[in-house]
Amino acid sequence: MGKGFDIGLEALAAGSATARETPANAGSGARGTFFLETFGCQMNDHDSEKVAGVLLARGYRQVQSPEAASVILYNTCSIREKAAQKVFSRLGEFRAQPNEGRMIGVLGCLAQQEGEDIFERAPWVGLVCGSASYSKLPELLAQWEAGQRRVTGLETDTEETFETEMTRRDNPWRAYLTIIEGCDKACSYCVVPYTRGPERSRSSAAVLAEARQLADLGYTEIQLLGQTVNSYRDPSPRGMRFAELLLAAAEVPGIRRVRFTTSHPRDFTPDIVQAIEAQPAVCEHVHLPVQSGSTRVLRAMQRTYTREEYLEKIALLRSARRAISVTTDFIVGFPGETEEDFQETLSLLEAAQFDGAFSFKYSPRPNTPAQTMADAIPEEEKSRRLAMLLEKQREIQTARNAALVGQRFEVLVEGKSRRQNQWAGRTSSNRMVNFTSPVAGLLGQYVQVQVSSAGPNSLAGEAVQE
Ligand code: SAH
Ligand code: SF4
Ligand code: F3S
């Protein structure tokens, strides 16, 4: 799902941004406390940062356990059946507990998908609100505070985007920045167009103003977000293209890195590669989900590109003047996927040489066209195909990372790992690097690291003394 190359960081020094961004009125005359747990993708992570900002601005204080909270919120995901089950099991934990003035709220994609049915299934829930209605959150909270016991925000036909007075960001160095919400594609397996509503781009002026604000707050890396981030269309008369916005964000003084996710292959144009080539602050990483290597399956998925068209985009990326890393997503076991189709996925893996991949077994989702498609693939067969894909991709990543041994990379230090003087950070290409350094206090710094060894998911090395 594009969260990057994961390794267990001991601590992300979370929360230090809170103090920086706490408004003057927070804490005074606190109305209560809230607990917020987030499931799903980076867009949900960032929505939660905005929701937390809305609550803090209303005088609520964030706590780390549901027991200590008067408002308990789950920001949910419904991309696959398992994600939805996890949320219902969380909600089930409150079955035997009286509410006593406490509010349990369900936000996000499952809230939008299930709507008021959630009240039937879990009558102790007081708020159900999908992401396309978050701009109404302050109003909904006010209704609840005024005594209304069931409040909902379920409209998706809004033109609005969710912008907040303040956002309580979790990571003190890398800041998420929404540029486009919703999705106008119609992939036949996917709930997102229903759960997040239609595509809505923010004006380039609003995006760049937020980027400048983030730089003023001390962030040096920003990550532009959208389900189809490169489908961005500036609604203002300025009419900036996505690649132009990338360049403009990278030129904001103080911003050293700009990332973006997730790109849709159909809208992935050469000017994006040119922007990466032209501006070192634009990170050399593209997450470009392919889903399948078979044109027949891609057509059934309504992905709007063929295997060959996708491979052309890969060729474009691989011929760039910078060593752009490319990561992807796969779905195995889509209805009707034959062994031959699956072999085409494996051969695409070989041809594309991805630097990372997130692979999933197809999960039928409510109200999607694929849900009722014939020729479902048995679970065991999906598992077999997934295991094969993971194994092959692991080999590819091992070889690709091994080729980086001996090279030097600039790393933004984001964590300290268990061993003393072991630090962890990311390269511009979004690779995790563990490294040693005799220097203390490296969190949030940019450090040159010489790579001395590599595994499939991360690199290791030593800081270079300058
Ligand atoms: N907007 C992004 C992806 C969003 S969802 C894009 O278009 O690529 C993240 C990933 O979840 C998808 O890329 C896909 O691989 C996976 N996914 C989405 N729906 C799924 C389903 N019904 N079953 C299994 N995986 C799914
Ligand atoms: Fe889902 Fe397709 Fe939209 Fe991605 S582009 S969010 S997979 S519908
Ligand atoms: Fe994200 Fe899950 Fe919704 S992946 S867009 S939170 S369904």
XYZ file of C-alpha atoms and ligand atoms in Angstrom:
507
model
C 0.000 0.000 0.000
C 2.889 2.260 -0.523
C 3.972 2.850 3.032
C 7.504 2.274 1.880
C 10.205 -0.203 2.758
C 9.370 -1.177 6.297
C 11.701 -2.130 9.063
C 10.957 -1.944 12.752
C 12.013 1.473 13.919
C 12.170 1.576 17.676
C 10.711 5.018 17.995
C 9.766 7.743 15.595
C 10.042 10.440 18.236
C 6.334 10.928 17.627
C 4.484 13.816 19.097
C 7.131 16.479 19.023
C 5.221 18.229 16.278
C 2.235 18.504 18.601
C 3.812 21.087 20.824
C 4.858 23.128 17.822
C 1.387 23.198 16.397
C -0.738 23.343 19.519
C -2.937 26.413 19.239
C -3.316 28.869 22.045
C -6.782 27.664 23.035
C -5.958 23.958 23.390
C -5.809 22.683 26.927
C -7.664 25.624 28.371
C -11.115 24.571 29.584
C -10.735 21.117 28.006
C -14.078 19.611 27.149
C -12.761 16.112 27.254
C -10.323 13.623 25.957
C -10.105 11.633 22.749
C -8.490 8.419 21.627
C -7.940 7.894 17.912
C -6.818 4.681 16.235
C -6.118 4.575 12.514
C -6.318 1.709 10.022
C -5.502 1.729 6.318
C -3.372 3.836 4.019
C -1.362 7.044 4.297
C -4.415 9.064 3.315
C -6.133 7.724 6.413
C -3.046 8.393 8.523
C -3.093 11.978 7.351
C -6.865 12.358 7.757
C -6.370 11.272 11.365
C -3.777 14.002 11.816
C -6.369 16.497 10.594
C -9.156 15.007 12.730
C -6.862 15.239 15.766
C -6.257 18.884 14.852
C -10.014 19.562 14.739
C -10.500 17.991 18.180
C -7.502 19.746 19.726
C -8.808 23.041 18.382
C -12.127 22.349 20.130
C -10.291 21.930 23.435
C -10.041 18.140 23.557
C -6.875 16.444 24.787
C -5.487 13.315 23.103
C -4.952 10.214 25.265
C -3.263 6.928 24.443
C -5.921 4.423 25.583
C -9.653 4.119 24.892
C -10.292 3.624 28.637
C -9.010 7.116 29.377
C -11.073 8.816 26.644
C -14.490 10.451 26.480
C -14.423 10.332 22.665
C -13.137 7.123 21.055
C -12.596 7.280 17.318
C -11.650 4.608 14.829
C -10.545 5.827 11.430
C -11.277 2.751 9.384
C -10.303 0.986 6.171
C -12.371 -1.381 4.061
C -10.023 -2.087 1.181
C -10.039 -5.830 1.955
C -12.346 -7.997 4.044
C -9.690 -8.464 6.748
C -9.332 -4.714 7.268
C -13.087 -4.399 7.796
C -13.187 -7.369 10.196
C -10.478 -5.824 12.331
C -12.639 -2.740 12.878
C -15.739 -4.729 13.779
C -13.714 -6.708 16.287
C -12.526 -3.429 17.873
C -16.110 -2.189 18.074
C -17.164 -5.543 19.570
C -14.908 -4.898 22.548
C -17.403 -2.249 23.747
C -20.407 -4.598 23.617
C -20.485 -5.244 27.342
C -19.570 -1.720 28.441
C -22.130 0.992 29.116
C -21.407 4.217 27.242
C -21.821 6.626 30.169
C -21.488 9.839 28.228
C -18.673 8.476 26.146
C -18.817 8.678 22.389
C -17.603 5.934 20.087
C -17.195 7.149 16.535
C -16.452 5.337 13.295
C -14.713 7.409 10.639
C -13.204 6.621 7.265
C -13.879 4.134 4.529
C -15.787 1.472 6.478
C -18.006 4.211 7.944
C -18.827 5.424 4.443
C -19.336 1.919 3.124
C -21.587 0.608 5.902
C -23.273 3.913 6.744
C -26.071 3.779 9.306
C -25.968 -0.035 9.311
C -23.116 0.409 11.776
C -25.651 1.663 14.353
C -27.594 -1.604 13.869
C -24.541 -3.762 14.233
C -22.997 -1.783 17.086
C -25.747 0.337 18.748
C -23.180 1.840 21.122
C -21.659 3.805 18.229
C -22.611 7.501 18.239
C -20.900 8.923 15.159
C -20.504 7.547 11.652
C -18.674 9.797 9.221
C -16.889 9.182 5.911
C -13.864 11.138 4.749
C -15.778 13.139 2.132
C -17.781 14.689 5.007
C -14.925 15.565 7.332
C -15.266 19.259 6.607
C -18.502 18.904 8.629
C -16.740 17.304 11.611
C -16.725 20.399 13.848
C -20.475 20.736 13.242
C -21.059 17.023 13.968
C -19.045 17.238 17.174
C -21.063 20.284 18.216
C -24.298 18.318 17.650
C -22.997 15.481 19.786
C -21.825 17.871 22.500
C -25.330 19.388 22.438
C -26.791 16.012 23.333
C -27.600 14.372 19.984
C -26.694 10.706 20.416
C -26.410 9.604 16.774
C -24.717 11.881 14.301
C -23.758 11.079 10.729
C -21.781 12.566 7.863
C -22.194 10.310 4.860
C -22.500 12.553 1.808
C -19.952 12.056 -0.946
C -21.351 14.502 -3.492
C -19.369 17.331 -2.001
C -16.954 19.527 -3.926
C -15.142 20.422 -0.723
C -11.784 19.180 0.402
C -10.941 18.676 4.067
C -8.751 21.551 5.166
C -8.196 22.335 8.803
C -7.112 25.296 10.894
C -4.394 23.076 12.235
C -3.178 19.530 11.716
C -1.528 17.538 14.487
C 1.207 15.722 12.582
C 2.784 12.514 13.934
C 6.159 12.726 12.250
C 8.270 15.770 13.139
C 10.276 15.803 9.888
C 8.166 14.367 7.102
C 4.780 15.971 6.640
C 1.898 14.585 4.623
C 0.141 17.124 2.434
C -3.102 16.285 0.629
C -3.319 17.616 -2.915
C -6.211 15.555 -4.255
C -8.997 13.647 -2.508
C -11.314 10.869 -3.700
C -10.972 8.847 -6.893
C -12.641 9.046 -10.305
C -11.225 5.786 -11.622
C -13.458 2.749 -11.576
C -11.251 -0.270 -10.911
C -13.701 -3.126 -10.695
C -12.372 -4.549 -7.410
C -12.014 -1.317 -5.453
C -14.180 0.388 -2.831
C -12.294 3.681 -2.807
C -14.420 5.576 -5.374
C -17.447 4.772 -3.186
C -15.802 5.360 0.164
C -13.872 8.518 -0.613
C -16.125 10.100 -3.169
C -15.227 11.785 -6.443
C -11.856 13.288 -7.272
C -11.328 16.785 -5.819
C -8.058 18.694 -6.250
C -7.009 21.522 -3.978
C -5.903 24.777 -5.547
C -2.161 25.020 -6.167
C -2.108 28.202 -4.060
C -3.533 26.338 -1.040
C -1.082 23.449 -1.508
C 1.930 25.746 -1.814
C 0.811 27.900 1.122
C 0.675 24.746 3.252
C 4.115 23.701 1.989
C 5.528 27.089 3.040
C 3.828 26.800 6.417
C 5.353 23.332 6.882
C 8.810 24.651 6.029
C 8.313 27.433 8.611
C 7.427 24.786 11.200
C 10.703 23.025 10.511
C 9.627 20.169 8.253
C 12.139 19.428 5.542
C 10.338 16.613 3.713
C 6.807 16.737 2.403
C 4.806 13.927 0.905
C 2.074 14.936 -1.514
C -0.891 12.620 -1.128
C -3.755 11.388 -3.230
C -5.214 8.013 -4.255
C -4.304 9.041 -7.784
C -1.917 11.851 -6.928
C -0.777 12.397 -10.511
C -4.359 12.915 -11.723
C -4.106 16.276 -9.937
C -5.802 19.105 -11.789
C -5.438 22.591 -10.371
C -8.993 23.996 -10.100
C -7.712 27.591 -9.993
C -7.092 29.753 -13.095
C -3.373 29.075 -12.628
C -4.084 25.561 -13.945
C -0.868 23.920 -12.715
C -0.129 20.436 -13.941
C 0.978 17.830 -11.404
C 4.615 17.978 -12.556
C 4.593 21.786 -12.235
C 3.186 21.539 -8.725
C 5.939 19.053 -7.821
C 8.589 21.505 -8.993
C 6.953 24.457 -7.252
C 6.731 22.518 -3.961
C 10.388 21.498 -4.290
C 11.377 25.153 -4.668
C 9.823 26.199 -1.350
C 12.761 27.438 0.791
C 13.545 24.941 3.547
C 11.976 21.960 1.794
C 14.687 19.452 0.933
C 12.572 16.553 -0.231
C 9.222 16.158 -1.953
C 7.621 12.720 -2.257
C 4.316 11.827 -3.835
C 2.009 8.820 -3.707
C 0.097 7.043 -5.272
C 0.594 7.438 -9.004
C -1.825 5.898 -11.475
C -0.092 4.465 -14.561
C -2.679 5.917 -16.964
C -1.887 9.502 -15.884
C 1.848 8.958 -15.484
C 3.277 11.377 -18.046
C 6.894 12.047 -19.134
C 6.877 15.510 -17.537
C 6.825 13.820 -14.094
C 10.066 12.003 -14.925
C 11.492 15.265 -16.270
C 10.601 17.003 -12.985
C 12.496 14.311 -11.034
C 15.465 14.697 -13.367
C 15.454 18.484 -13.170
C 15.033 19.016 -9.441
C 17.109 17.043 -6.894
C 14.585 17.850 -4.142
C 11.937 15.781 -5.949
C 12.555 12.289 -4.588
C 13.752 9.582 -6.928
C 10.935 7.177 -6.090
C 7.676 6.392 -7.862
C 4.987 4.099 -6.485
C 3.168 2.887 -9.582
C 0.711 0.068 -8.810
C 0.358 -2.356 -11.713
C -1.981 -4.970 -10.117
C -1.436 -7.616 -12.814
C 0.900 -8.469 -15.674
C -1.884 -9.806 -17.871
C -3.667 -7.402 -20.206
C -6.734 -9.654 -20.077
C -6.918 -9.345 -16.273
C -6.088 -5.624 -16.387
C -9.050 -5.175 -18.697
C -11.342 -7.081 -16.312
C -10.002 -4.903 -13.503
C -10.775 -1.799 -15.612
C -7.299 -0.451 -15.014
C -7.341 1.384 -18.393
C -3.840 0.334 -19.506
C -2.272 -2.761 -21.025
C 0.792 -4.702 -19.914
C 2.748 -3.133 -22.768
C 1.661 0.416 -21.900
C 2.686 -0.165 -18.299
C 6.087 -1.501 -19.353
C 6.565 1.606 -21.504
C 6.174 3.736 -18.365
C 8.751 1.536 -16.646
C 11.145 1.971 -19.574
C 10.676 5.737 -19.312
C 11.516 5.628 -15.600
C 14.512 3.338 -16.090
C 15.986 5.536 -18.800
C 15.935 8.634 -16.567
C 19.146 10.422 -15.636
C 18.517 9.623 -11.965
C 18.262 6.077 -10.538
C 14.549 6.290 -9.804
C 13.280 3.440 -7.611
C 9.961 1.983 -8.641
C 7.571 0.187 -6.309
C 4.207 -1.340 -7.075
C 1.103 -3.177 -5.832
C -0.217 -6.532 -7.059
C -3.495 -8.342 -6.645
C -3.360 -12.111 -7.171
C -6.347 -14.387 -7.709
C -8.643 -11.868 -9.368
C -11.767 -13.706 -10.675
C -10.876 -15.592 -13.846
C -7.094 -15.203 -13.407
C -5.683 -18.308 -15.098
C -2.312 -19.904 -14.477
C -1.207 -18.311 -17.755
C -2.318 -14.859 -16.546
C -0.429 -15.385 -13.326
C 2.697 -16.419 -15.255
C 2.416 -13.089 -17.087
C 2.451 -11.334 -13.720
C 5.626 -13.223 -12.810
C 7.246 -12.325 -16.124
C 6.280 -8.663 -15.671
C 7.965 -8.804 -12.277
C 11.110 -10.024 -13.994
C 10.891 -7.392 -16.731
C 10.124 -4.424 -14.475
C 12.645 -5.224 -11.695
C 10.667 -3.451 -8.993
C 12.482 -2.072 -5.967
C 9.553 -3.014 -3.751
C 6.065 -4.467 -4.035
C 2.960 -4.810 -1.898
C 1.051 -7.902 -2.910
C -2.454 -8.875 -1.907
C -4.868 -11.739 -2.410
C -7.980 -10.515 -4.175
C -10.757 -9.834 -1.663
C -14.327 -9.426 -2.947
C -15.792 -6.111 -1.758
C -19.395 -4.983 -1.351
C -20.957 -3.088 -4.275
C -17.968 -3.468 -6.579
C -18.464 -4.938 -10.084
C -15.879 -7.657 -9.430
C -17.810 -8.982 -6.435
C -20.226 -10.844 -8.663
C -17.756 -11.921 -11.357
C -17.626 -15.598 -12.236
C -14.644 -17.935 -11.807
C -13.583 -17.059 -8.302
C -10.148 -18.421 -7.469
C -10.000 -20.737 -4.410
C -8.249 -19.291 -1.333
C -5.506 -21.961 -1.372
C -4.684 -21.133 -4.958
C -4.542 -17.401 -4.150
C -2.174 -18.215 -1.283
C 0.031 -20.322 -3.567
C 0.269 -17.540 -6.148
C 0.940 -14.914 -3.482
C 3.769 -16.999 -1.991
C 5.364 -17.449 -5.435
C 5.142 -13.764 -6.164
C 6.611 -12.793 -2.795
C 9.482 -15.235 -3.232
C 10.369 -13.961 -6.688
C 10.128 -10.328 -5.639
C 12.338 -11.043 -2.626
C 15.035 -12.406 -4.942
C 14.777 -9.328 -7.156
C 15.011 -6.921 -4.221
C 17.958 -8.826 -2.738
C 19.863 -8.512 -6.009
C 18.898 -4.869 -6.596
C 19.883 -3.813 -3.097
C 23.125 -5.836 -3.227
C 24.133 -3.770 -6.270
C 24.039 -0.653 -4.074
C 26.778 -1.867 -1.714
C 29.714 0.539 -1.897
C 27.561 3.514 -2.907
C 26.853 6.618 -0.855
C 23.384 7.988 -0.144
C 21.958 10.930 1.682
C 19.635 9.710 4.421
C 17.038 11.605 6.441
C 17.475 10.152 9.928
C 14.118 9.129 11.381
C 14.903 6.706 14.176
C 17.395 5.187 16.487
C 17.437 1.411 16.493
C 18.010 -0.833 19.449
C 21.758 -1.088 19.263
C 23.733 1.903 20.451
C 24.771 4.364 17.790
C 22.594 2.563 15.254
C 20.432 4.956 13.342
C 17.791 4.456 10.709
C 16.645 6.671 7.906
C 15.472 6.803 4.323
C 17.203 7.590 1.079
C 15.597 9.764 -1.555
C 14.695 6.467 -3.270
C 12.745 5.540 -0.095
C 15.079 2.736 0.955
C 15.524 2.141 4.662
C 19.143 2.398 5.768
C 20.494 1.334 9.164
C 23.824 2.884 9.942
C 26.339 3.576 12.651
C 27.760 6.940 13.558
C 29.951 8.203 16.360
C 27.929 11.435 16.287
C 24.947 11.834 18.633
C 21.682 13.696 18.063
C 21.135 12.773 14.442
C 17.334 12.582 14.468
C 15.882 14.768 11.731
C 19.320 15.396 10.184
C 20.513 14.613 6.660
C 23.533 12.335 6.771
C 25.744 10.810 4.043
C 25.920 7.053 4.483
C 28.302 4.609 2.835
C 26.450 1.320 2.220
C 28.377 -1.776 3.328
C 25.717 -4.507 3.231
C 22.213 -5.070 1.982
C 19.167 -7.261 2.546
C 15.927 -7.506 0.579
C 14.206 -4.781 2.601
C 16.955 -2.482 3.813
C 20.547 -1.366 3.499
C 23.190 -1.036 6.189
C 26.302 1.104 6.425
C 28.311 3.776 8.177
C 27.927 7.541 8.276
C 30.578 9.375 6.285
C 32.445 11.994 8.318
C 32.433 15.289 6.469
N -5.108 4.279 -5.651
C -4.135 3.292 -5.666
C -4.344 2.132 -4.730
C -5.299 2.201 -3.628
S -5.652 0.786 -2.711
C -4.019 2.747 -7.082
O -4.847 2.943 -7.906
O -3.095 2.059 -7.342
C -4.073 0.059 -2.420
C -3.916 -1.300 -3.008
O -4.808 -2.226 -2.413
C -4.223 -1.378 -4.478
O -3.178 -0.934 -5.270
C -4.500 -2.848 -4.664
O -3.311 -3.555 -4.932
C -5.033 -3.282 -3.307
N -6.476 -3.567 -3.356
C -7.474 -2.693 -3.621
N -8.662 -3.343 -3.614
C -8.406 -4.645 -3.345
C -9.219 -5.813 -3.222
N -10.532 -5.780 -3.392
N -8.589 -6.995 -2.944
C -7.247 -7.041 -2.770
N -6.445 -5.974 -2.891
C -7.004 -4.783 -3.173
Fe -9.081 2.109 -6.264
Fe -8.449 2.165 -8.813
Fe -9.054 4.449 -7.555
Fe -6.780 3.194 -7.015
S -7.349 4.096 -8.975
S -8.208 4.023 -5.542
S -7.345 1.038 -7.174
S -10.430 2.746 -7.979
Fe -7.185 3.895 2.332
Fe -8.382 1.719 3.138
Fe -9.796 3.770 2.492
S -6.633 1.820 1.859
S -8.621 4.852 0.988
S -8.346 3.619 4.163
S -10.296 1.690 2.070
